């Protein structure tokens, strides 16, 4: 389709465009500088905000843990459903919506791409089936490799190159995009009822520490020239005093960085920024975390913001989920994935009047407001752990408006209000900042060259919001901001209009991107083949499935889009 978006206020941070009135030309699914022949459709965006399609860098929407979350939460579904309409499927779900509803709700908010961050390699087939079933959105998924036996064995012997070859095979076999690490060493220890308390605890049977795992996989990530940095869920997540572990973790890879390119991404950092000795004394460590991030270039983070809602927590961090079950007394599931990782699921409700919950709410916003460079922090709720992704417009309203934050804080726990740093922070985001933390920043962090911007050659994934930046005081009219980001006026995906006036008008199939690691050296190919041979020989000792059932062939992936990278050994 040939499309002209005319006279909109364009926010395109990658190209330095900050609310200029511009036209955007689209031809054959791409942004172009000229159109040959007649324009088929003109969208008058006068008085409206135009941004690239949103990119969510961390959201649990597919795979076995998500499906189990749907199974144990019927109460999540019966009050929240959408009927079948012409061309669209029905679905249910508030915090763990079904696949179709997930795609439609993201699209209504102007999001066109997501990252599914938690995929056990053994269960990759299931994750890809659900991703294929999720309409409209482009996707990537991250295999969990931080507690994987082969990785632990290689790293414990300091066999970094051999580990890199093995990880390269695993990324290709599972059609993954980035290396994901959850509670390094702790999840393996949980298989025997334990956990780790510091970066230097020894992991039973492997003689390796979390510090060695993080450093080793950062080196592997660099060797393989992966487009995204190591995606890390830190040790001691959710525990009072864990901010020191987070600082130590970021510091332990400082010497591995070169240039200004980040090598580590700390995900849902709010959950890893707690001070205090116990829940009674727990308080914010956002000031220390922000200070570190402000003064270093090798790390990025995402928020993991909570909202005061009923939701469903799920993570590969089995020991943390057991702790959460103990704190809440709610129903729960804990799962061990043979030789690879674990998982846990616990329904949870965040309450305004609860001291700890109110402090957590404050920490996420403090991080976003105290970190000066918005290219270093991205908007997430760790969906559905902190809140469903549908709360993003509410979070944006908190970021752009001190009044909005104060209104919520004034209803929160009184002790938490006194300890919150928010009253001392005047900063308010503008729409340029919002465009960075919701699309340009995540796209750059993921190394996606055709996403998150509106330059020539970009994918024509575009959101148009009914918001006039020259006539709207974002701080005073924060409810209008929230309303605009809840239901985009138009959303264009791949050059086609799929949302109009907040309603999905047509469905579409998204792409699945995955990394195809290539080697340009014969000796390295031999090393790669040796790693595969080693895997084949020991597969029957480690797994209950045959290796032939493990590898996911490209034909299994709907709309497969491999991204080739050359390993730098």
Coordinates of C-alpha atoms in Angstrom, one line a residue, residues 106-380:
X106 CA -0.7 -4.2 22.3
X107 CA -1.7 -2.9 18.8
X108 CA -4.4 -0.6 20.3
X109 CA -1.7 1.1 22.4
X110 CA 0.5 1.6 19.3
X111 CA 3.0 -1.3 20.0
X112 CA 4.1 -3.4 17.1
X113 CA 7.0 -5.5 18.5
X114 CA 7.7 -7.4 21.7
X115 CA 10.5 -9.5 23.3
X116 CA 9.4 -12.7 25.1
X117 CA 12.3 -13.0 27.6
X118 CA 12.0 -16.4 29.2
X119 CA 12.2 -19.5 27.1
X120 CA 13.5 -22.8 28.3
X121 CA 15.3 -24.4 25.3
X122 CA 13.5 -27.7 25.9
X123 CA 10.1 -25.8 25.7
X124 CA 11.0 -23.6 22.8
X125 CA 8.6 -25.3 20.4
X126 CA 5.7 -24.4 22.6
X127 CA 6.9 -20.8 22.9
X128 CA 7.2 -20.4 19.1
X129 CA 3.7 -21.9 18.6
X130 CA 2.1 -19.3 20.9
X131 CA 4.2 -16.5 19.4
X132 CA 3.0 -17.6 15.9
X133 CA -0.6 -17.5 17.3
X134 CA -0.2 -13.9 18.5
X135 CA -1.3 -11.6 15.8
X136 CA 0.1 -8.3 14.5
X137 CA 3.2 -8.1 16.6
X138 CA 6.7 -8.8 15.5
X139 CA 8.6 -11.0 18.1
X140 CA 11.8 -12.2 19.4
X141 CA 12.4 -14.7 22.3
X142 CA 15.3 -15.3 24.6
X143 CA 16.5 -18.8 25.6
X144 CA 17.4 -19.3 29.3
X145 CA 21.1 -20.2 29.4
X146 CA 22.5 -19.1 32.7
X147 CA 21.8 -22.3 34.6
X148 CA 22.2 -24.7 31.8
X149 CA 24.5 -27.6 32.6
X150 CA 26.6 -27.4 29.5
X151 CA 27.2 -23.7 30.0
X152 CA 28.1 -24.2 33.7
X153 CA 30.5 -27.0 32.8
X154 CA 32.3 -25.0 30.1
X155 CA 32.5 -21.9 32.2
X156 CA 33.7 -23.7 35.3
X157 CA 36.7 -24.9 33.2
X158 CA 37.2 -21.4 31.7
X159 CA 36.5 -22.8 28.2
X160 CA 35.0 -19.6 26.9
X161 CA 35.3 -20.3 23.2
X162 CA 33.9 -23.7 23.5
X163 CA 31.0 -22.3 25.5
X164 CA 30.5 -19.7 22.8
X165 CA 30.2 -22.4 20.1
X166 CA 27.8 -24.2 22.2
X167 CA 25.6 -21.1 22.9
X168 CA 25.7 -20.4 19.1
X169 CA 24.3 -23.8 18.4
X170 CA 21.6 -23.4 21.1
X171 CA 20.5 -19.9 19.8
X172 CA 20.2 -21.4 16.3
X173 CA 18.5 -24.6 17.6
X174 CA 15.8 -22.7 19.5
X175 CA 15.6 -19.8 17.1
X176 CA 16.4 -17.4 19.9
X177 CA 17.6 -13.8 19.8
X178 CA 19.5 -13.1 23.0
X179 CA 21.2 -14.8 25.9
X180 CA 18.9 -14.7 29.0
X181 CA 20.2 -15.3 32.5
X182 CA 17.9 -15.6 35.6
X183 CA 19.4 -15.7 39.1
X184 CA 22.7 -17.2 37.8
X185 CA 23.5 -20.3 39.8
X186 CA 20.5 -19.8 42.1
X187 CA 18.1 -21.6 39.9
X188 CA 20.4 -24.6 39.6
X189 CA 20.9 -24.6 43.4
X190 CA 17.1 -24.5 43.8
X191 CA 16.9 -27.9 42.1
X192 CA 18.4 -29.2 45.4
X193 CA 16.4 -26.8 47.6
X194 CA 19.0 -24.1 47.9
X195 CA 19.8 -20.6 46.5
X196 CA 22.7 -18.3 46.3
X197 CA 23.2 -15.3 48.6
X198 CA 26.1 -13.5 46.9
X199 CA 28.0 -13.3 43.6
X200 CA 30.7 -15.5 45.1
X201 CA 28.7 -18.5 46.4
X202 CA 29.9 -21.8 45.0
X203 CA 27.3 -23.8 42.9
X204 CA 27.1 -27.4 44.1
X205 CA 28.6 -30.0 41.7
X206 CA 29.9 -27.3 39.3
X207 CA 32.3 -25.4 41.5
X208 CA 31.4 -22.1 39.8
X209 CA 30.0 -18.8 41.1
X210 CA 27.4 -16.4 39.8
X211 CA 30.2 -13.9 39.2
X212 CA 31.9 -16.3 36.9
X213 CA 28.6 -17.1 35.1
X214 CA 27.8 -13.4 34.4
X215 CA 31.4 -12.6 33.3
X216 CA 31.7 -15.7 31.2
X217 CA 28.4 -15.2 29.3
X218 CA 29.3 -11.5 28.8
X219 CA 32.4 -12.7 27.1
X220 CA 30.4 -15.2 25.1
X221 CA 28.0 -12.5 24.0
X222 CA 30.9 -10.4 22.7
X223 CA 32.5 -13.3 20.9
X224 CA 29.3 -14.1 19.1
X225 CA 28.7 -10.4 18.3
X226 CA 25.1 -10.8 19.5
X227 CA 22.9 -7.8 18.6
X228 CA 21.6 -7.4 22.2
X229 CA 23.6 -7.3 25.4
X230 CA 23.4 -10.0 28.1
X231 CA 19.8 -9.9 29.4
X232 CA 20.1 -10.4 33.2
X233 CA 17.7 -11.0 36.0
X234 CA 20.0 -10.5 39.0
X235 CA 20.6 -12.7 42.0
X236 CA 18.6 -12.0 45.2
X237 CA 15.7 -10.4 43.2
X238 CA 12.9 -9.3 45.5
X239 CA 15.0 -9.4 48.7
X240 CA 15.6 -6.4 51.0
X241 CA 19.2 -5.2 50.6
X242 CA 19.6 -6.6 47.1
X243 CA 20.6 -3.2 45.6
X244 CA 24.2 -4.0 46.8
X245 CA 24.2 -7.2 44.7
X246 CA 22.9 -5.3 41.7
X247 CA 25.7 -2.7 42.0
X248 CA 28.2 -5.4 42.4
X249 CA 26.9 -7.3 39.4
X250 CA 27.1 -4.2 37.2
X251 CA 30.6 -3.5 38.5
X252 CA 31.9 -7.0 37.9
X253 CA 31.8 -6.6 34.1
X254 CA 33.0 -3.1 33.8
X255 CA 36.4 -4.2 32.6
X256 CA 34.8 -6.2 29.8
X257 CA 33.2 -3.2 28.1
X258 CA 34.8 -1.4 25.2
X259 CA 33.7 1.9 23.7
X260 CA 30.3 3.1 24.8
X261 CA 28.4 0.0 23.7
X262 CA 26.4 -1.6 26.6
X263 CA 27.3 -5.2 27.4
X264 CA 24.8 -5.8 30.1
X265 CA 21.0 -5.2 30.4
X266 CA 19.6 -5.5 34.0
X267 CA 15.9 -6.3 33.5
X268 CA 13.0 -5.2 35.7
X269 CA 15.5 -3.3 37.9
X270 CA 12.9 -2.1 40.3
X271 CA 12.8 -5.6 41.8
X272 CA 16.6 -5.4 42.3
X273 CA 16.8 -2.0 44.0
X274 CA 15.8 -2.6 47.6
X275 CA 17.6 -1.3 50.6
X276 CA 17.1 -2.5 54.2
X277 CA 17.7 -5.6 56.3
X278 CA 14.1 -7.0 56.3
X279 CA 10.6 -6.1 55.0
X280 CA 10.1 -3.7 58.0
X281 CA 13.2 -1.7 57.2
X282 CA 13.0 -2.1 53.4
X283 CA 13.4 1.2 51.5
X284 CA 14.5 2.5 48.1
X285 CA 17.9 1.9 46.6
X286 CA 17.0 3.8 43.4
X287 CA 19.4 6.7 44.2
X288 CA 22.4 4.5 44.3
X289 CA 21.4 2.4 41.3
X290 CA 20.7 5.6 39.3
X291 CA 24.0 7.2 40.3
X292 CA 25.8 4.2 39.0
X293 CA 23.9 4.0 35.7
X294 CA 24.4 7.8 35.2
X295 CA 28.2 7.5 35.5
X296 CA 28.7 4.4 33.3
X297 CA 28.0 3.4 29.7
X298 CA 28.2 -0.4 29.7
X299 CA 24.8 -1.0 31.3
X300 CA 21.1 -0.4 30.4
X301 CA 18.1 -1.3 32.5
X302 CA 14.3 -1.5 32.2
X303 CA 11.9 -0.4 34.9
X304 CA 9.8 -3.3 36.0
X305 CA 7.2 -0.8 37.3
X306 CA 4.4 -2.1 39.4
X307 CA 0.8 -0.8 39.5
X308 CA -1.7 -1.3 42.2
X309 CA -3.6 -4.1 40.5
X310 CA -4.4 -7.8 40.7
X311 CA -1.9 -9.7 38.5
X312 CA 0.0 -13.0 38.1
X313 CA 3.7 -13.3 38.8
X314 CA 5.8 -15.7 36.8
X315 CA 9.6 -16.2 36.4
X316 CA 12.3 -18.8 36.0
X317 CA 13.5 -17.8 39.4
X318 CA 12.0 -20.7 41.3
X319 CA 13.3 -19.9 44.7
X320 CA 11.9 -16.4 44.6
X321 CA 8.5 -17.7 43.6
X322 CA 8.6 -20.1 46.5
X323 CA 9.4 -17.1 48.8
X324 CA 6.5 -15.2 47.2
X325 CA 4.2 -18.1 47.8
X326 CA 5.3 -18.1 51.5
X327 CA 4.6 -14.4 51.8
X328 CA 1.2 -14.4 50.1
X329 CA -0.2 -17.9 50.9
X330 CA -1.7 -17.9 47.4
X331 CA -1.9 -20.9 45.1
X332 CA 1.3 -21.5 43.2
X333 CA 3.2 -23.7 40.8
X334 CA 6.9 -24.5 40.8
X335 CA 8.6 -26.4 37.9
X336 CA 12.0 -27.8 37.1
X337 CA 13.1 -28.0 33.5
X338 CA 15.5 -30.8 33.2
X339 CA 19.2 -29.6 33.1
X340 CA 18.2 -26.1 32.0
X341 CA 16.2 -23.9 34.4
X342 CA 13.2 -23.7 36.6
X343 CA 10.0 -21.7 36.9
X344 CA 7.3 -20.5 39.3
X345 CA 3.9 -18.9 39.2
X346 CA 2.0 -17.1 42.0
X347 CA -1.1 -14.8 41.6
X348 CA -0.4 -11.5 43.4
X349 CA -2.2 -8.3 44.3
X350 CA -0.3 -5.0 44.8
X351 CA -2.0 -2.8 47.3
X352 CA -1.7 1.0 47.9
X353 CA -1.9 0.7 51.6
X354 CA 0.8 -2.0 51.9
X355 CA 4.1 -0.4 52.9
X356 CA 6.3 -2.7 50.8
X357 CA 4.1 -2.4 47.7
X358 CA 4.0 1.4 47.9
X359 CA 7.8 1.6 48.2
X360 CA 8.1 -0.7 45.1
X361 CA 5.8 1.5 43.1
X362 CA 7.9 4.5 44.1
X363 CA 11.2 2.8 43.2
X364 CA 10.3 2.1 39.6
X365 CA 9.4 5.7 39.0
X366 CA 12.4 7.0 40.9
X367 CA 14.7 5.0 38.6
X368 CA 13.1 6.4 35.5
X369 CA 13.2 9.9 36.8
X370 CA 16.7 9.9 38.4
X371 CA 18.5 8.3 35.4
X372 CA 19.2 11.3 33.3
X373 CA 19.7 9.7 29.9
X374 CA 16.4 8.0 28.7
X375 CA 18.5 5.9 26.3
X376 CA 19.6 3.9 29.4
X377 CA 16.2 2.9 30.8
X378 CA 13.1 1.5 29.1
X379 CA 9.5 1.2 30.1
X380 CA 8.4 -2.2 31.3

